[in-house]
PDB file of C-alpha atoms in Angstrom:
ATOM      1  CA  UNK A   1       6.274  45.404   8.007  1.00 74.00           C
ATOM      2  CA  UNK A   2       7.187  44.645  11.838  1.00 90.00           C
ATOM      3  CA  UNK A   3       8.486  41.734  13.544  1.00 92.00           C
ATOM      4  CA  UNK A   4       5.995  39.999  14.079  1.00 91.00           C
ATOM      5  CA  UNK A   5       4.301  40.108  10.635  1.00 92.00           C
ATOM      6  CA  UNK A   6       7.864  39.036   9.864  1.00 93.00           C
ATOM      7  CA  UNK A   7       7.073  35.931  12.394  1.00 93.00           C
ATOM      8  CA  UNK A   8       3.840  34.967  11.575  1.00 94.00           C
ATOM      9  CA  UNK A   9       4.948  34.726   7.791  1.00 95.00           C
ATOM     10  CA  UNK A  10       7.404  32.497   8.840  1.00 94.00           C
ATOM     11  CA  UNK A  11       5.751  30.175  10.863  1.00 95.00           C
ATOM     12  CA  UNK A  12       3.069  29.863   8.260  1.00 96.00           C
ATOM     13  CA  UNK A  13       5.394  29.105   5.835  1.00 96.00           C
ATOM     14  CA  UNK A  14       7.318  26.361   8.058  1.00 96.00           C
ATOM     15  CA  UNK A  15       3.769  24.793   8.884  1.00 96.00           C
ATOM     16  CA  UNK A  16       2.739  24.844   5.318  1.00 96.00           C
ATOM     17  CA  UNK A  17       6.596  22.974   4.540  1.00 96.00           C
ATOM     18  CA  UNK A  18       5.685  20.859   7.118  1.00 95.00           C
ATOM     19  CA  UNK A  19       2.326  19.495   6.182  1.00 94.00           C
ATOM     20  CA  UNK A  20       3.147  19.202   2.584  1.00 94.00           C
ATOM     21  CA  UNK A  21       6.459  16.837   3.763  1.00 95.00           C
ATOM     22  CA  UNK A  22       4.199  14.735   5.753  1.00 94.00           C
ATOM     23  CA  UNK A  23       1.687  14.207   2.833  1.00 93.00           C
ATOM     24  CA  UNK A  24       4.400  13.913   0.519  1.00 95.00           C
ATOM     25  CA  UNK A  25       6.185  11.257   2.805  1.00 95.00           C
ATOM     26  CA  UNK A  26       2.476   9.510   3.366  1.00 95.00           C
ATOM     27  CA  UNK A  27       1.910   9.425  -0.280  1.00 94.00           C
ATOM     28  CA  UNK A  28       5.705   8.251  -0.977  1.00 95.00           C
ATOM     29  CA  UNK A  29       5.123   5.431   1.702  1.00 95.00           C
ATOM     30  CA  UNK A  30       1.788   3.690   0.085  1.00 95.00           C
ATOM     31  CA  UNK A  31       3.645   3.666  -3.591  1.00 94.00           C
ATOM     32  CA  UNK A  32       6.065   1.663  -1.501  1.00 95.00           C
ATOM     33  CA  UNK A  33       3.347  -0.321   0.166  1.00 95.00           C
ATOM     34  CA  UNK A  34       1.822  -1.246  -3.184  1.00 94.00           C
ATOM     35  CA  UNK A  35       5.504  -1.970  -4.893  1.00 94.00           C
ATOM     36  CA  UNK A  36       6.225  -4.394  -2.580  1.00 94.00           C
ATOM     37  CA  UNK A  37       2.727  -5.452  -3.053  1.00 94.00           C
ATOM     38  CA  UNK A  38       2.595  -6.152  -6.520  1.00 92.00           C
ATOM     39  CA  UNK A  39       6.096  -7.587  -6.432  1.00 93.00           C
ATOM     40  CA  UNK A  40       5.008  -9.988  -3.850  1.00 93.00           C
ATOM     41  CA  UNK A  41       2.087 -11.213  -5.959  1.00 91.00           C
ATOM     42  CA  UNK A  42       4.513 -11.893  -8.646  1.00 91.00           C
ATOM     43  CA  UNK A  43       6.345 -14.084  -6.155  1.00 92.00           C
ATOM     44  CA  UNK A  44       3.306 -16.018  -5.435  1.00 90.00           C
ATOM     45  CA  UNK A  45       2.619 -16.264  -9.167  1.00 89.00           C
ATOM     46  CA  UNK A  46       5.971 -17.420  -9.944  1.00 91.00           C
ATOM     47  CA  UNK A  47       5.650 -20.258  -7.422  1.00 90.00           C
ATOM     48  CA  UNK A  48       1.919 -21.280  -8.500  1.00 89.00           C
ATOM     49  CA  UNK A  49       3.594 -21.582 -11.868  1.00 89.00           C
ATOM     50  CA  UNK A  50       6.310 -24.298 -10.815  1.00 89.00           C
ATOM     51  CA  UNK A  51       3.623 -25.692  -8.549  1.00 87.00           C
ATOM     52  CA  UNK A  52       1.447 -26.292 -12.073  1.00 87.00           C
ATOM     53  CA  UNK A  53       5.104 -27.679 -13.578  1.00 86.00           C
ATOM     54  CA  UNK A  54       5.746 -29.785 -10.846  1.00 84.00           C
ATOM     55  CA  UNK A  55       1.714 -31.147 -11.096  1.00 82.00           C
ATOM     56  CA  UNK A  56       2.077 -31.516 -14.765  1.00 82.00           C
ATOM     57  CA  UNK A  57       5.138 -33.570 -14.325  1.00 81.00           C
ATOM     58  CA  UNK A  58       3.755 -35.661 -11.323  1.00 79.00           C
ATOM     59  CA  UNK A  59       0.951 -36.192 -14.564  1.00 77.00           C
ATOM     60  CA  UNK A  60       3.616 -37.613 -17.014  1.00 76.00           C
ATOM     61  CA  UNK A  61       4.565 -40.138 -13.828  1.00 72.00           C
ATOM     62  CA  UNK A  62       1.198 -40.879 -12.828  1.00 69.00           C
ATOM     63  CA  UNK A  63      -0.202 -41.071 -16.818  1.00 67.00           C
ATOM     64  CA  UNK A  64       2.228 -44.381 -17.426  1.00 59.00           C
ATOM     65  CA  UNK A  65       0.525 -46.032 -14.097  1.00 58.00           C
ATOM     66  CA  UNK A  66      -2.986 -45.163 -14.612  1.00 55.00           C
ATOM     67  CA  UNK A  67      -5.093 -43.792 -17.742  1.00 58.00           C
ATOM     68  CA  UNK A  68      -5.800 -40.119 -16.099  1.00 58.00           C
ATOM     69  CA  UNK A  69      -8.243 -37.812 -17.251  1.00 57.00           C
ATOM     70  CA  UNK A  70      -6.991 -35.879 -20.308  1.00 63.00           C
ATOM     71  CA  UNK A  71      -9.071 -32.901 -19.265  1.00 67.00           C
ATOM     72  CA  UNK A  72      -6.905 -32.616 -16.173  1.00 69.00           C
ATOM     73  CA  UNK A  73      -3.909 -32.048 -18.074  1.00 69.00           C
ATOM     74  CA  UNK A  74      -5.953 -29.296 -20.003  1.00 72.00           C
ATOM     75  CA  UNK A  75      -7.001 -27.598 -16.847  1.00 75.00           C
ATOM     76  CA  UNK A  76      -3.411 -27.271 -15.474  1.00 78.00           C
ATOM     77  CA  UNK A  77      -2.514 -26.031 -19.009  1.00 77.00           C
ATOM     78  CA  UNK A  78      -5.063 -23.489 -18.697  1.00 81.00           C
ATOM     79  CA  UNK A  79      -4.059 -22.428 -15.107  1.00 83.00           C
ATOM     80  CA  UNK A  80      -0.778 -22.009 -16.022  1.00 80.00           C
ATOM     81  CA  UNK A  81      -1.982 -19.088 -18.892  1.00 82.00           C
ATOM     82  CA  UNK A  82      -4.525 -17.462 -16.156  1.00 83.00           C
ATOM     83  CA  UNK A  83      -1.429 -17.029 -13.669  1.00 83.00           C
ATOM     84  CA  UNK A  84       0.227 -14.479 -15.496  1.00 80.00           C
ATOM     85  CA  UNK A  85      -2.769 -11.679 -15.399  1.00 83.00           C
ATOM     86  CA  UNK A  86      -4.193 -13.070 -12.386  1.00 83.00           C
ATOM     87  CA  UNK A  87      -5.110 -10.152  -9.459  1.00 83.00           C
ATOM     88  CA  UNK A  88      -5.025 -11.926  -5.516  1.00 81.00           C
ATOM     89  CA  UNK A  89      -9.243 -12.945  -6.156  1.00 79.00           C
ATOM     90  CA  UNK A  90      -8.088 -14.758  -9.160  1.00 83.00           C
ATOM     91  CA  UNK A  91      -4.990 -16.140  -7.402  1.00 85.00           C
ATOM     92  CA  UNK A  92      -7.156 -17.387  -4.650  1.00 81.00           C
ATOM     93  CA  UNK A  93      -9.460 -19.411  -7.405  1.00 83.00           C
ATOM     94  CA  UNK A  94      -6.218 -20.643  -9.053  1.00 84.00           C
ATOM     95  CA  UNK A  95      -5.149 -21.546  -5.580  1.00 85.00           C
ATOM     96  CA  UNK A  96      -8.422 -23.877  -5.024  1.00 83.00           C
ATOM     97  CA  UNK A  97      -8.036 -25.389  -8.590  1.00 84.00           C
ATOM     98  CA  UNK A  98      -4.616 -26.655  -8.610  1.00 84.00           C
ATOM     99  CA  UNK A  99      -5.213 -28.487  -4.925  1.00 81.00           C
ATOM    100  CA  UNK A 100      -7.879 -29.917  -5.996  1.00 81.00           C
ATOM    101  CA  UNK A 101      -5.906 -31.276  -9.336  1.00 79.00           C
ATOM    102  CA  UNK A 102      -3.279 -31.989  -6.538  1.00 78.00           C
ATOM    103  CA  UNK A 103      -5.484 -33.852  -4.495  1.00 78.00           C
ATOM    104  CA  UNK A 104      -6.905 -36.142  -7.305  1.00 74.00           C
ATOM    105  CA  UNK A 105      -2.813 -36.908  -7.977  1.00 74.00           C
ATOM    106  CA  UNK A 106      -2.170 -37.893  -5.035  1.00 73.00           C
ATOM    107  CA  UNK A 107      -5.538 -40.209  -4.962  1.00 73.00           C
ATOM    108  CA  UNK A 108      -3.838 -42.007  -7.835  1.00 70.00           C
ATOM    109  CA  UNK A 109      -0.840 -42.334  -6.839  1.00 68.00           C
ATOM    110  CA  UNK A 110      -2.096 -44.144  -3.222  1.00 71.00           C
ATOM    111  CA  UNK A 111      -3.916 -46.664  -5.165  1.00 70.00           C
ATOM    112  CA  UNK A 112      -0.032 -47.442  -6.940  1.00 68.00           C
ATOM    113  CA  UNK A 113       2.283 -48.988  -4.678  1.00 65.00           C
ATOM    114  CA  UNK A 114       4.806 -49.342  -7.541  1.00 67.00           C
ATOM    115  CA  UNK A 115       3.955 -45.239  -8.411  1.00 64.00           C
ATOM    116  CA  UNK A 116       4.408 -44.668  -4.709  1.00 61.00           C
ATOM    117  CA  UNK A 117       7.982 -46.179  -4.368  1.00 62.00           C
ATOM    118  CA  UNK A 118       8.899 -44.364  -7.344  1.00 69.00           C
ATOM    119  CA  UNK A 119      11.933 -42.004  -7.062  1.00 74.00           C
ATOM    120  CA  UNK A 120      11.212 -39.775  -9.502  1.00 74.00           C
ATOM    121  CA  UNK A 121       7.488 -38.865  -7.824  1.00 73.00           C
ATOM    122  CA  UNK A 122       8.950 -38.998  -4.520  1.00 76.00           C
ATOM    123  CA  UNK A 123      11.442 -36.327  -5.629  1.00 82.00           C
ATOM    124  CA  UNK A 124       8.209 -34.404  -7.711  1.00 79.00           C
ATOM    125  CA  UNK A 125       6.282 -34.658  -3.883  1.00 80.00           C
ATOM    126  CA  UNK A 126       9.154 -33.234  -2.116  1.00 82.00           C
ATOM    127  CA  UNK A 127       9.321 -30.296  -4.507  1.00 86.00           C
ATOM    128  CA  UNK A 128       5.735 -30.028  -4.561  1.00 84.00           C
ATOM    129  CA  UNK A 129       6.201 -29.727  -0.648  1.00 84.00           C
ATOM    130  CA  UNK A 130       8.967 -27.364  -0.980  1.00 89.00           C
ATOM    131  CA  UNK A 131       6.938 -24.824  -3.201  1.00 88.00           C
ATOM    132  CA  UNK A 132       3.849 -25.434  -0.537  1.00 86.00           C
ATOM    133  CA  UNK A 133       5.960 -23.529   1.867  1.00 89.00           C
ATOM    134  CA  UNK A 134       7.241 -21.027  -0.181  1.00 91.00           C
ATOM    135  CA  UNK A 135       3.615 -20.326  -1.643  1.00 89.00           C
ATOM    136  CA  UNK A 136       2.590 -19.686   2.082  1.00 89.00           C
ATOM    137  CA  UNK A 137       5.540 -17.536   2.883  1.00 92.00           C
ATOM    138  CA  UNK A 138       5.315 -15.238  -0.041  1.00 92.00           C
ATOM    139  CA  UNK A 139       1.108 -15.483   0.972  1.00 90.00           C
ATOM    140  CA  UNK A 140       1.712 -14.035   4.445  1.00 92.00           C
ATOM    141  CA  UNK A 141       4.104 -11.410   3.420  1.00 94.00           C
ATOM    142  CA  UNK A 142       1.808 -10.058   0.864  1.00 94.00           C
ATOM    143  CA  UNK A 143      -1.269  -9.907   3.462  1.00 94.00           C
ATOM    144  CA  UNK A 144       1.282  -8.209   6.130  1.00 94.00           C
ATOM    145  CA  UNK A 145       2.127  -5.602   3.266  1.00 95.00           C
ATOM    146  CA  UNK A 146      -2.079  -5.112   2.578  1.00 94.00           C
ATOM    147  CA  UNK A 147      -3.003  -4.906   5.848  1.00 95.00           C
ATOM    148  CA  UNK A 148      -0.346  -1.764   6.677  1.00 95.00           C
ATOM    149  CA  UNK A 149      -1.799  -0.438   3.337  1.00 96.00           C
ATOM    150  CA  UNK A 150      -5.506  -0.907   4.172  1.00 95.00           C
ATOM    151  CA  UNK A 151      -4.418   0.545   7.757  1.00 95.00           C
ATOM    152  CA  UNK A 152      -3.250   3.497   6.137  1.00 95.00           C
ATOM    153  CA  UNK A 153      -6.086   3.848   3.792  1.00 95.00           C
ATOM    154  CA  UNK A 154      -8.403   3.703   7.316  1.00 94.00           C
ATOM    155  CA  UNK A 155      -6.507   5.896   9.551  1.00 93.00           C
ATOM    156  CA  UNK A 156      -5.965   9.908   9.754  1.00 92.00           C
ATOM    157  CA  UNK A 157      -4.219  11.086   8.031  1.00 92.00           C
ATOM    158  CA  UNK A 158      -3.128   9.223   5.469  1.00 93.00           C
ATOM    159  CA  UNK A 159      -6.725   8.127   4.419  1.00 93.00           C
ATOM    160  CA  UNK A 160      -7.036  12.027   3.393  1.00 93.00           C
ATOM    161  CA  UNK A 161      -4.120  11.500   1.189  1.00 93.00           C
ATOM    162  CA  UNK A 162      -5.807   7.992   0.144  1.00 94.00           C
ATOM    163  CA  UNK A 163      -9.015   9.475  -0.683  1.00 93.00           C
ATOM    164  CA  UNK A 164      -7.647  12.724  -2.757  1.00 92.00           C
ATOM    165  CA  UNK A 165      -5.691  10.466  -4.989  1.00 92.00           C
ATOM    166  CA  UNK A 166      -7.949   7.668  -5.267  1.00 93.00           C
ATOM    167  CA  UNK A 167      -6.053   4.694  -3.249  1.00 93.00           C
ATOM    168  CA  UNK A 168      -8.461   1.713  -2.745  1.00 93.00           C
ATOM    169  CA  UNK A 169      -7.544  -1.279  -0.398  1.00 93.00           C
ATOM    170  CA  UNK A 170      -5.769  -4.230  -1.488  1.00 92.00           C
ATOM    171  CA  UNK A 171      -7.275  -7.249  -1.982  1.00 90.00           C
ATOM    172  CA  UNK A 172      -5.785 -10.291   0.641  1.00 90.00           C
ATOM    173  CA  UNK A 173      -5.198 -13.828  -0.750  1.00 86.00           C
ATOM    174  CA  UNK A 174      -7.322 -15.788   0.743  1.00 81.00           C
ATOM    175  CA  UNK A 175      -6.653 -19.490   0.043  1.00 72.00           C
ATOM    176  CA  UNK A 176      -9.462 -20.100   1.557  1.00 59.00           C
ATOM    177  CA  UNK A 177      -9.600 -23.388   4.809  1.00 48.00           C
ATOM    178  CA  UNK A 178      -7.863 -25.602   2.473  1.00 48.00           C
ATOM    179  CA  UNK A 179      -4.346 -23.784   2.729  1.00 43.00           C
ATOM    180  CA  UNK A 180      -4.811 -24.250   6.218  1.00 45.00           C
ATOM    181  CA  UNK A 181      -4.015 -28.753   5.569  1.00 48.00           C
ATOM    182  CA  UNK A 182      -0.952 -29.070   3.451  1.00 48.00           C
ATOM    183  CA  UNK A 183      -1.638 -31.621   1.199  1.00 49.00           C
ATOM    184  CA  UNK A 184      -0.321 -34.899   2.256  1.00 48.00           C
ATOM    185  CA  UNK A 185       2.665 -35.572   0.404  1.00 45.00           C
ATOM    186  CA  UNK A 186       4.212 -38.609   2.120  1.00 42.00           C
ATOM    187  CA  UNK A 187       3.602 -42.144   1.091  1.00 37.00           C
TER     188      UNK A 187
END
């Protein structure tokens, strides 16, 4: 064997180290992508949940003012059990359920000037607000951390890697126009 058999061995070697690091690093970086992913989506859950607790409480408040639909209670009873096996699709349904509930609240509670002055749903609003916010912040992290996944499921090379082992995009929460208005809150 001569030198440069010697060489070429080598060098074939070192590219075939070097392409298999690069797929292995690709591959290592969308498992990181879609940990932070899911663990963002169980941030959003976790603050849909209070959001429900916080509406069910603003029910209790509103319920001694005004004779409010028993079926609303039901539905944000029922929302709460979805949350916990809900994918971003069913998190963006969720989403348009509990503002509308929201929005019906707050309806109530206008026509109420003693509700309004109330402290305890003035301190239920500002919570409510407060989870608003975080709902939104844990929504735009989670469509920053899909959109470098879908990038990488689109672009060369990792969308090789992608399609050998089966990656599919991830799905954005969308909360559709109405996320865009924060519920009014203030009385």
């Amino acid at each position: 064997m001569d030198i440069i058999s010697i060489v070429l061995i080598v060098v074939v070697v070192l590219v075939v180290i070097g392409v298999a690091a690069a797929a292995i690093g690709i591959y290592n970086r969308f498992f990181s992508l879609k940990n932070s992913a899911e663990a963002t989506v169980g941030q959003v859950k976790v603050a849909m949940k209070k959001r429900l607790d916080m509406i069910e409480q603003l029910l209790g408040a509103v319920k001694s003012y005004a004779t409010f639909e028993k079926e609303t209670l039901t539905g944000v009873t029922e929302m709460r059990a979805r949350i916990g096996s809900a994918g971003p699709g069913d998190l963006n349904d969720l989403e348009r359920e509990s503002r509308s509930v929201l929005g019906r609240l707050l309806a109530v509670a206008e026509n109420y000037p003693d509700l309004k002055t109330s402290q305890t749903v003035q301190n239920l609003m500002g919570a409510i607000q407060g989870v608003e916010d975080e709902i939104a912040r844990h929504r735009y992290t989670y469509n920053n951390i899909a959109q470098q996944y879908n990038t990488m499921t689109d672009t060369i090379p990792s969308n090789l890697i992608a399609g050998v082992m089966g990656f599919k995009k991830l799905e954005y929460l969308e909360f559709g126009e109405e996320i865009e208005r924060v519920p009014t809150i203030a009385f």
